[in-house]
mmCIF file of C-alpha atoms in Angstrom:
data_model
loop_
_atom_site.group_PDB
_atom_site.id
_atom_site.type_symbol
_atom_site.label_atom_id
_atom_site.label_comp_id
_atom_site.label_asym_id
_atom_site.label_seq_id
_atom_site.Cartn_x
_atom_site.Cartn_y
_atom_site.Cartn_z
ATOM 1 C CA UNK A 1282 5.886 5.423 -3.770
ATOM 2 C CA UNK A 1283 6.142 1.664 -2.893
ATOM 3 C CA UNK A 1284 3.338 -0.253 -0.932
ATOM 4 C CA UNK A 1285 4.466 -1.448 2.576
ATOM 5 C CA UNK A 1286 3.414 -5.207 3.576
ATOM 6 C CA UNK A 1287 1.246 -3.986 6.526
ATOM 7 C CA UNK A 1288 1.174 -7.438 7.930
ATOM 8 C CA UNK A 1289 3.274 -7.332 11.826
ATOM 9 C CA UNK A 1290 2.024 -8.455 14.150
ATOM 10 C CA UNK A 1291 5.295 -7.695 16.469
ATOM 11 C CA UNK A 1292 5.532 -4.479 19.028
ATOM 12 C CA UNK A 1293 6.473 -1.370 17.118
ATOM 13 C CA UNK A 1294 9.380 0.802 18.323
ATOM 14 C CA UNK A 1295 8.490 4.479 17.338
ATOM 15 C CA UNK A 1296 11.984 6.787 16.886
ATOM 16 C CA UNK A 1297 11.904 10.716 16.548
ATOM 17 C CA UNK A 1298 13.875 12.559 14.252
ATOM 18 C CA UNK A 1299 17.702 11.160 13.622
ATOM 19 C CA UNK A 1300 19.650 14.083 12.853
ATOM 20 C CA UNK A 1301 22.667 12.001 12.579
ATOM 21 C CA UNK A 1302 22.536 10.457 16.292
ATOM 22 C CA UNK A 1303 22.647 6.717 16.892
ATOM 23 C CA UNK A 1304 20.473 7.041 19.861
ATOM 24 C CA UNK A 1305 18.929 4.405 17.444
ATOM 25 C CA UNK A 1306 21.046 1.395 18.001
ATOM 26 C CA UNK A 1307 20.385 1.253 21.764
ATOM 27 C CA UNK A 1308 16.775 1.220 20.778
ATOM 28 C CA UNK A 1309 16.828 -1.792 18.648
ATOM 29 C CA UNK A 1310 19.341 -3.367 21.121
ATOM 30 C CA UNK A 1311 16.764 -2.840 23.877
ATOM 31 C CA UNK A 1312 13.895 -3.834 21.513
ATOM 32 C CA UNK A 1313 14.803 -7.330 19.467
ATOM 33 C CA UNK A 1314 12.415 -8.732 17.407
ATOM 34 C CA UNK A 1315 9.940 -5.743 17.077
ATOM 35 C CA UNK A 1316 9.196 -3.096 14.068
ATOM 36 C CA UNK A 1317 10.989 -0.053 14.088
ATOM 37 C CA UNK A 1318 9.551 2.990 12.557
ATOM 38 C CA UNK A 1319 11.632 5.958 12.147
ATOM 39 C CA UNK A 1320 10.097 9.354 11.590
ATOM 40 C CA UNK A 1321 12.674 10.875 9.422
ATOM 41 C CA UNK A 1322 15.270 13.814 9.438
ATOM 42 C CA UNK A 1323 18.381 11.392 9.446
ATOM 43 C CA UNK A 1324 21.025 14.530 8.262
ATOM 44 C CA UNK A 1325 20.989 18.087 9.585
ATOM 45 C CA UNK A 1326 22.605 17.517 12.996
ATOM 46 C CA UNK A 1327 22.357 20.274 15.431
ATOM 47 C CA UNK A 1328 25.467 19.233 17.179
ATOM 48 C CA UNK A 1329 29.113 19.130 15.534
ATOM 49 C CA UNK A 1330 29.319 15.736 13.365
ATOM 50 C CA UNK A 1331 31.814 14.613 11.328
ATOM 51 C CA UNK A 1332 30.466 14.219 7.451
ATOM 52 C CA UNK A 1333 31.682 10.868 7.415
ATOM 53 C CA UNK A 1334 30.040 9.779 10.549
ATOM 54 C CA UNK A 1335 26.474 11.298 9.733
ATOM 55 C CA UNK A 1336 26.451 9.633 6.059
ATOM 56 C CA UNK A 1337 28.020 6.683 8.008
ATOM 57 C CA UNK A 1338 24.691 6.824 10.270
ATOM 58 C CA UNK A 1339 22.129 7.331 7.604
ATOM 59 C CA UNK A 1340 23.932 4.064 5.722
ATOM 60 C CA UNK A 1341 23.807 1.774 8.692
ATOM 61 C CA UNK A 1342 19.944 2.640 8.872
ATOM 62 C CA UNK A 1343 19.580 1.867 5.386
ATOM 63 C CA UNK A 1344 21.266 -1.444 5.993
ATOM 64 C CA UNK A 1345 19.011 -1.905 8.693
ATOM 65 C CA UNK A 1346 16.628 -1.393 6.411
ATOM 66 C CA UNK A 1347 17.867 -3.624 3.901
ATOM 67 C CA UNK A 1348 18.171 -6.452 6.762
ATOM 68 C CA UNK A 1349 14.828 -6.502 7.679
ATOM 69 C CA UNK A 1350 12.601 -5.133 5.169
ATOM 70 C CA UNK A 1351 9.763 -6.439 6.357
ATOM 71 C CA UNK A 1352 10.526 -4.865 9.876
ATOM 72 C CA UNK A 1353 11.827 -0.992 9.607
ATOM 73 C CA UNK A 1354 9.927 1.513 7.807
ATOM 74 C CA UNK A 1355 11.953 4.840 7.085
ATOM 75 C CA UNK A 1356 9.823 7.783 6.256
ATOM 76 C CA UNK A 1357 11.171 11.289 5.130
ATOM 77 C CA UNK A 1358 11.653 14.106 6.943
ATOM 78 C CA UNK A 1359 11.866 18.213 5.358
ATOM 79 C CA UNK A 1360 15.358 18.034 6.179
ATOM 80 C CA UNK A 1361 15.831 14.698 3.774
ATOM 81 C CA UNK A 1362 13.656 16.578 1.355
ATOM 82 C CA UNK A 1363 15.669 18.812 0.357
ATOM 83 C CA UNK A 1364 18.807 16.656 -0.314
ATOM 84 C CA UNK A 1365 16.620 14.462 -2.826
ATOM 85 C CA UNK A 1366 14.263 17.614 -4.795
ATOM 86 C CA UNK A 1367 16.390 20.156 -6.297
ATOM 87 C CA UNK A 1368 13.644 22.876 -6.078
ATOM 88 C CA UNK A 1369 12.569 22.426 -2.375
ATOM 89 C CA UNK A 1370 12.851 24.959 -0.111
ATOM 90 C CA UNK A 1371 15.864 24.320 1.987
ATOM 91 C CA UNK A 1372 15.884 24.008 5.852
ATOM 92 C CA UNK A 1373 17.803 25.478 8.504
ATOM 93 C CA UNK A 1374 21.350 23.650 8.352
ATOM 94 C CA UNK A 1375 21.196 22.414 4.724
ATOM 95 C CA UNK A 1376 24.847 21.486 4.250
ATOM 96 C CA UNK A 1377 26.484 22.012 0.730
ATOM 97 C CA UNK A 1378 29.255 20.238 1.315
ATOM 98 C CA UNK A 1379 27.688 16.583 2.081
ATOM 99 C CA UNK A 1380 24.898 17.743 -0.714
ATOM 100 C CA UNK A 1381 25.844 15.421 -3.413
ATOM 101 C CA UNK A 1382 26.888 12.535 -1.581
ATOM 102 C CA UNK A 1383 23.674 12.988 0.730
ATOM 103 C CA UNK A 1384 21.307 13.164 -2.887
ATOM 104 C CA UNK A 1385 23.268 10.267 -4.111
ATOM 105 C CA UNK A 1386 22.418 7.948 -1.112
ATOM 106 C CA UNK A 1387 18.710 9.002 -0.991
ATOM 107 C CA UNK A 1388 18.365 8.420 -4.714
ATOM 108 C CA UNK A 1389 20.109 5.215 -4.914
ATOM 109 C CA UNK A 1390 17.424 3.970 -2.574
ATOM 110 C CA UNK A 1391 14.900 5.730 -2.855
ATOM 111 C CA UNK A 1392 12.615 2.259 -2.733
ATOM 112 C CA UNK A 1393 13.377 1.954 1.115
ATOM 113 C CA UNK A 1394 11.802 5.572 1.695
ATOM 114 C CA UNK A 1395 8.029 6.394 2.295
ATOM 115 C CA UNK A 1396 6.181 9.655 2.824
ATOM 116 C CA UNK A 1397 4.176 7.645 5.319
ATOM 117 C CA UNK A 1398 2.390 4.125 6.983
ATOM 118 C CA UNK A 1399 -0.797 3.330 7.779
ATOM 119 C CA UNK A 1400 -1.724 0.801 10.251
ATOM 120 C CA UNK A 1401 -5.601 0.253 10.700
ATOM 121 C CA UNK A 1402 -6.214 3.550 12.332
ATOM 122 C CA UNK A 1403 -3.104 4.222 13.185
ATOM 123 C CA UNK A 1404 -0.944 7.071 11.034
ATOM 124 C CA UNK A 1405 2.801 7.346 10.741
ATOM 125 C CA UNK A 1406 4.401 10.608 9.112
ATOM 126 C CA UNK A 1407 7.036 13.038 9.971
ATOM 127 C CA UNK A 1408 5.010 16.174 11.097
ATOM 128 C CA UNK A 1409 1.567 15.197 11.418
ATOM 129 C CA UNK A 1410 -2.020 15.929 9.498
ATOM 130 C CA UNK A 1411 -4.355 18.253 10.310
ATOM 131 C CA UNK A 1412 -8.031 18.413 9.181
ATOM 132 C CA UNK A 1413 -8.079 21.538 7.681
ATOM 133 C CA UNK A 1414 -4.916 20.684 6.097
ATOM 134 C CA UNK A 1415 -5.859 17.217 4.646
ATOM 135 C CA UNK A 1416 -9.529 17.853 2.933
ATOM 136 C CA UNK A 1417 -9.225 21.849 2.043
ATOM 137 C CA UNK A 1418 -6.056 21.599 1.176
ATOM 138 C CA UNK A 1419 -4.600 18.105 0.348
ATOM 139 C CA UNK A 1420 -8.227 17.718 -1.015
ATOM 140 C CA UNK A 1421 -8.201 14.397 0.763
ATOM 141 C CA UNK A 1422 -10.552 11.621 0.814
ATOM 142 C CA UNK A 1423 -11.526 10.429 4.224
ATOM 143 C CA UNK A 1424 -13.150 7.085 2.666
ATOM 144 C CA UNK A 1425 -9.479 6.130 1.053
ATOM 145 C CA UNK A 1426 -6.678 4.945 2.728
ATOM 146 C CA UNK A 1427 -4.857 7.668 4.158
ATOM 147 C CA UNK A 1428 -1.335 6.981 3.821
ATOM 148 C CA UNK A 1429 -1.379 5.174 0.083
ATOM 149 C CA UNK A 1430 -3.300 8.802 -1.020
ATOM 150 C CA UNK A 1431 0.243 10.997 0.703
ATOM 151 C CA UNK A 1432 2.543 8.143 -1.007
ATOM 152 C CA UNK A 1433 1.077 8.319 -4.232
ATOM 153 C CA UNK A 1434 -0.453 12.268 -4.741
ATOM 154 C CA UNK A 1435 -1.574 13.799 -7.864
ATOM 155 C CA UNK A 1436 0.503 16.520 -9.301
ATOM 156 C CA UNK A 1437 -1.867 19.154 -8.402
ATOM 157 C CA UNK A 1438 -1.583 18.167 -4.717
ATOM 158 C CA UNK A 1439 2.203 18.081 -4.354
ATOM 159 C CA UNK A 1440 2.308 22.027 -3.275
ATOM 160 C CA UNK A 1441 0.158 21.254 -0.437
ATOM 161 C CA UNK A 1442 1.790 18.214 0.154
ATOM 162 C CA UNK A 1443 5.521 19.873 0.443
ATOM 163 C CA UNK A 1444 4.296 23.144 1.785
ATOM 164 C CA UNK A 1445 5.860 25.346 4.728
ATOM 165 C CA UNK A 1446 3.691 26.958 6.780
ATOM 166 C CA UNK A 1447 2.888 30.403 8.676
ATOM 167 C CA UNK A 1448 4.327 28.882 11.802
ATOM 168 C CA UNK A 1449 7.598 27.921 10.279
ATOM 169 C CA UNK A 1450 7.925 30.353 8.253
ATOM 170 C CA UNK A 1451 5.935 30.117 4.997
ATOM 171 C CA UNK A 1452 2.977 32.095 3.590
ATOM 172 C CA UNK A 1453 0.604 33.765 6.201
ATOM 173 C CA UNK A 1454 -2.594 31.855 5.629
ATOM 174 C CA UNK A 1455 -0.541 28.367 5.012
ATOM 175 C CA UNK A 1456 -0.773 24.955 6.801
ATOM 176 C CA UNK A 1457 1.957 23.057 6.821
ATOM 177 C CA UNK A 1458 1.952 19.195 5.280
ATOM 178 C CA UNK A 1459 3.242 16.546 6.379
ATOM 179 C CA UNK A 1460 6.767 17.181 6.122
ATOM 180 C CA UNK A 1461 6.302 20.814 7.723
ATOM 181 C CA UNK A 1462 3.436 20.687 10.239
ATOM 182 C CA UNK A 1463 4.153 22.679 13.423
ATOM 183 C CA UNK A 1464 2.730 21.463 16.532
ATOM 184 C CA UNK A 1465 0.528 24.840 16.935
ATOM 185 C CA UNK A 1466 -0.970 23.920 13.318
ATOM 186 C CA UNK A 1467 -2.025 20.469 14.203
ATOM 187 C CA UNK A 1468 -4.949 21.471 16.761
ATOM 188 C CA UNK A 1469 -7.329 19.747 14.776
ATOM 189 C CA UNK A 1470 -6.098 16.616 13.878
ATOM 190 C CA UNK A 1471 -7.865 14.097 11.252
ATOM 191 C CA UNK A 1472 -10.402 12.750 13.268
ATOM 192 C CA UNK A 1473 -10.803 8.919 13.854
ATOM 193 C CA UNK A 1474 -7.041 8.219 13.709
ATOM 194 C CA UNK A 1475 -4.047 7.692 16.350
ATOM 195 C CA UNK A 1476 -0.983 9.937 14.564
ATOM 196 C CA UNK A 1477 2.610 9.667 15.727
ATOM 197 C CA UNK A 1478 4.937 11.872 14.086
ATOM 198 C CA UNK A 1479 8.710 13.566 14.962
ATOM 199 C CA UNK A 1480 9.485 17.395 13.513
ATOM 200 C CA UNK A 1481 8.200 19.095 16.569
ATOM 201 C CA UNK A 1482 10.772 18.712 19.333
ATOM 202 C CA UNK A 1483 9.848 17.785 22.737
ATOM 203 C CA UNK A 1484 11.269 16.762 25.969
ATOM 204 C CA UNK A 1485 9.503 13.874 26.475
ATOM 205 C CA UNK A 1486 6.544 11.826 24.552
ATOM 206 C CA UNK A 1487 3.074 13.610 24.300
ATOM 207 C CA UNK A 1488 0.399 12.969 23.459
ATOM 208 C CA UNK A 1489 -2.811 15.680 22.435
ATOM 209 C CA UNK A 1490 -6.449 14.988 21.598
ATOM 210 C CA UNK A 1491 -9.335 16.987 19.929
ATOM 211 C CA UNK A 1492 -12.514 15.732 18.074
ATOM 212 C CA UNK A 1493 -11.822 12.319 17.523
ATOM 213 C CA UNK A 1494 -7.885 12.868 16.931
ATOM 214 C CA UNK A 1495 -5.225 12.166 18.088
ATOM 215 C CA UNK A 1496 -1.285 13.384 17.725
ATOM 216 C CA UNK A 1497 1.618 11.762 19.677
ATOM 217 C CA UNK A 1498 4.160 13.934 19.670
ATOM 218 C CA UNK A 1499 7.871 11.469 19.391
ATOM 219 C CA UNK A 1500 10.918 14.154 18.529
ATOM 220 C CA UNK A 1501 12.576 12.941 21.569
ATOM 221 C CA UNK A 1502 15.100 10.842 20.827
ATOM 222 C CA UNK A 1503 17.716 13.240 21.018
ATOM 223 C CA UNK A 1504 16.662 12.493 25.360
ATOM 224 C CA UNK A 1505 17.027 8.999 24.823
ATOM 225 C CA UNK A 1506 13.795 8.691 24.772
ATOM 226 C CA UNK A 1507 11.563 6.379 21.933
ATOM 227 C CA UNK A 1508 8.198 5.285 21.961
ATOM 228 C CA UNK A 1509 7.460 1.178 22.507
ATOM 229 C CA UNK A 1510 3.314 0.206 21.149
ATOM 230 C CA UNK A 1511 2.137 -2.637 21.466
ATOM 231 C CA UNK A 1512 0.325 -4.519 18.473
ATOM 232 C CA UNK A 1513 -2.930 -2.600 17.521
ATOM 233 C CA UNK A 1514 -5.263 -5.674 18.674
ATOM 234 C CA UNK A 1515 -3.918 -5.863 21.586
ATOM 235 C CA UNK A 1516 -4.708 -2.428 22.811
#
């Protein structure tokens, strides 16, 4: 995957999972001049959207994108997964019939996408990292930076990476990764970092804390509702 310029020094606007919305647009209206993070998911709408209006979506994000490079980070969420690796398993509401043209717009820019973003101490992916997850699984390494090590795994760690687990669905004794994590697997959260990740929805920002970590829980923007920080130093 493709190193992000970690140099802002701009508020960041934090947006939960797409899911072909344009709750979006009013955020960045609202927000000018900041960074805009979004956590993924951009297809597999739970509501009744037109196919042309939900690719139309995920292409006016990726002009966004293209815009303001320097300003938008897009990560990847399990349900964009599976419309760019054939042998994935699918999620709920996979859709065949935008399948092609959804694989087609992922691939062609795949260089705008990221597994995740690292900010100082601050961590950015879709569904969040738990301890247990990241060194006994992952086989992590805490003195490394922690979002260039999920961007750029070794072979051997790409089933843990991509994994489903028990609470969604996968094998018993399984933790989900980052793409998969459920909100009741992410009680112990890497310790000495501030995560913010989508996946898990919620009615309104949350935030949990346990030995050192941190998750802030931001699948809300199907409420309206985004997440505004502040730069880092300034907190």
């Amino acid at each position: 995957m493709k190193k992000i310029d970690k140099e802002n020094n701009k508020p960041t606007v934090v947006l939960g999972d797409i899911h072909g919305l344009t709750y979006w647009k009013k955020a960045v209206d609202e927000n000018p001049a900041c960074r805009y993070i979004f956590l993924g998911d951009y297809l597999d709408p739970y509501q009744n959207i037109a196919h042309k209006q939900l690719l139309n979506n995920l292409k006016e994000i990726i002009r966004l994108k293209k815009d303001h490079v320097n300003d938008v980070i897009l990560l990847l969420g399990n349900h964009d997964l599976h419309y760019i690796i054939s042998d994935i398993e699918l999620c709920t509401r996979f859709d065949y019939k935008i399948e092609e043209a959804a694989h087609a717009l992922f691939s062609e820019n795949a260089y705008l996408f990221t597994y995740a973003f690292q900010e100082n101490k601050r961590i950015f992916t879709h569904a969040g990292i738990s301890e247990k997850w990241f060194f006994d699984d992952f086989g992590g390494d805490a003195d490394k930076n922690i979002a260039e090590q999920l961007n750029n795994p070794h072979h051997d760690q790409l089933p843990a990476l991509y994994r489903c687990g028990a609470m969604r669905g996968g094998d018993r004794k399984a933790v989900g990764g980052i793409f998969w994590a459920d909100i009741d697997e992410l009680t112990d959260p890497l310790p000495g970092y501030t995560q913010f990740v989508g996946h898990n929805r919620v009615d309104k920002i949350i935030e949990y804390a346990n030995n050192d970590g941190q998750i802030t829980f931001c699948d809300c923007l199907y409420n309206g509702i985004y997440l505004k920080l502040e730069c880092e130093n300034e907190n």
